[in-house]
């Protein structure tokens, strides 16, 4: 009996990755395509089919019409565009791709993919050289590099800022809603961005 057993977060992550893995052709959640599914895709994205007869087929998105996404397959026998629903596709990345984070905790950050673990990618940040674990659905290939300026344009990397009336520090990282500031004691302190 499984009563009283609570799986750890790492066990849940492994279970989720197994269901999302390329060898899995089990579809637990058959659903209609939502607008949020479509918003995560854009023309030019490299994708892989994750459901149906053409599972594991890779291609590039050439257009989005209503709830249909047209891809040009990367296969010598298939030369014509093929339509799919968003839930039948997932973004496809390779180690070495330069990407931008579109949403989530690291939104706006750019970096290089250094590893792929199931539905998540490990991205080495351009600005901080820290590794970030990001869902592949939140990534897009880009040539741009994050500038290190916050969304209000108020702060930049290496700015000298007041932490309190008698303490200052240097901005070493900028996130969506907070700064990482190296204080006078040599410690990095998280400071919320106030508009």
CSV table of N, CA and C in Angstrom, one decimal, residues 96-101 108-114 122-129 142 144-146:
chain,number,residue,atom,x,y,z
A,96,UNK,N,25.1,24.1,-26.4
A,96,UNK,CA,25.9,25.1,-27.2
A,96,UNK,C,25.0,26.2,-27.8
A,97,UNK,N,23.6,26.0,-27.8
A,97,UNK,CA,22.7,27.0,-28.3
A,97,UNK,C,22.7,28.2,-27.4
A,98,UNK,N,22.7,29.4,-28.0
A,98,UNK,CA,22.6,30.6,-27.2
A,98,UNK,C,21.1,31.0,-27.1
A,99,UNK,N,20.6,31.2,-25.9
A,99,UNK,CA,19.2,31.3,-25.6
A,99,UNK,C,18.9,32.5,-24.8
A,100,UNK,N,17.6,32.9,-24.8
A,100,UNK,CA,17.0,34.0,-23.9
A,100,UNK,C,15.9,33.3,-23.1
A,101,UNK,N,15.8,33.7,-21.9
A,101,UNK,CA,14.7,33.2,-21.0
A,101,UNK,C,13.5,34.1,-21.2
A,108,UNK,N,14.4,37.4,-19.1
A,108,UNK,CA,15.3,38.4,-19.7
A,108,UNK,C,16.8,38.0,-19.7
A,109,UNK,N,17.2,37.0,-18.9
A,109,UNK,CA,18.6,36.6,-18.9
A,109,UNK,C,18.9,35.8,-20.2
A,110,UNK,N,20.1,35.9,-20.6
A,110,UNK,CA,20.6,35.2,-21.8
A,110,UNK,C,21.8,34.3,-21.4
A,111,UNK,N,22.1,33.3,-22.2
A,111,UNK,CA,23.2,32.4,-21.9
A,111,UNK,C,23.3,31.3,-22.9
A,112,UNK,N,24.2,30.4,-22.6
A,112,UNK,CA,24.5,29.2,-23.4
A,112,UNK,C,24.0,28.0,-22.7
A,113,UNK,N,23.4,27.1,-23.5
A,113,UNK,CA,22.9,25.8,-22.9
A,113,UNK,C,24.2,24.9,-22.7
A,114,UNK,N,24.4,24.5,-21.5
A,114,UNK,CA,25.5,23.6,-21.2
A,114,UNK,C,25.1,22.2,-20.8
A,122,UNK,N,20.1,23.4,-18.6
A,122,UNK,CA,21.0,24.1,-17.7
A,122,UNK,C,21.7,25.2,-18.6
A,123,UNK,N,21.5,26.5,-18.2
A,123,UNK,CA,21.9,27.6,-19.0
A,123,UNK,C,23.0,28.3,-18.2
A,124,UNK,N,24.1,28.6,-18.9
A,124,UNK,CA,25.2,29.4,-18.2
A,124,UNK,C,25.0,30.8,-18.6
A,125,UNK,N,24.7,31.7,-17.6
A,125,UNK,CA,24.3,33.1,-17.8
A,125,UNK,C,25.4,33.9,-18.4
A,126,UNK,N,25.1,34.7,-19.4
A,126,UNK,CA,26.1,35.6,-20.0
A,126,UNK,C,26.6,36.6,-18.9
A,127,UNK,N,25.7,37.1,-18.1
A,127,UNK,CA,26.1,38.2,-17.2
A,127,UNK,C,26.8,37.8,-16.0
A,128,UNK,N,26.4,36.7,-15.4
A,128,UNK,CA,26.9,36.3,-14.1
A,128,UNK,C,27.8,35.0,-14.1
A,129,UNK,N,27.7,34.3,-15.2
A,129,UNK,CA,28.4,33.0,-15.3
A,129,UNK,C,27.8,32.0,-14.4
A,142,UNK,N,18.5,33.0,-29.4
A,142,UNK,CA,18.7,34.4,-29.6
A,142,UNK,C,20.2,34.7,-29.9
A,144,UNK,N,21.1,38.0,-29.1
A,144,UNK,CA,21.3,39.1,-28.2
A,144,UNK,C,21.9,38.6,-26.9
A,145,UNK,N,22.5,39.5,-26.2
A,145,UNK,CA,23.1,39.3,-24.9
A,145,UNK,C,22.4,40.2,-23.9
A,146,UNK,N,22.0,39.7,-22.7
A,146,UNK,CA,21.4,40.5,-21.7
A,146,UNK,C,22.3,41.7,-21.4
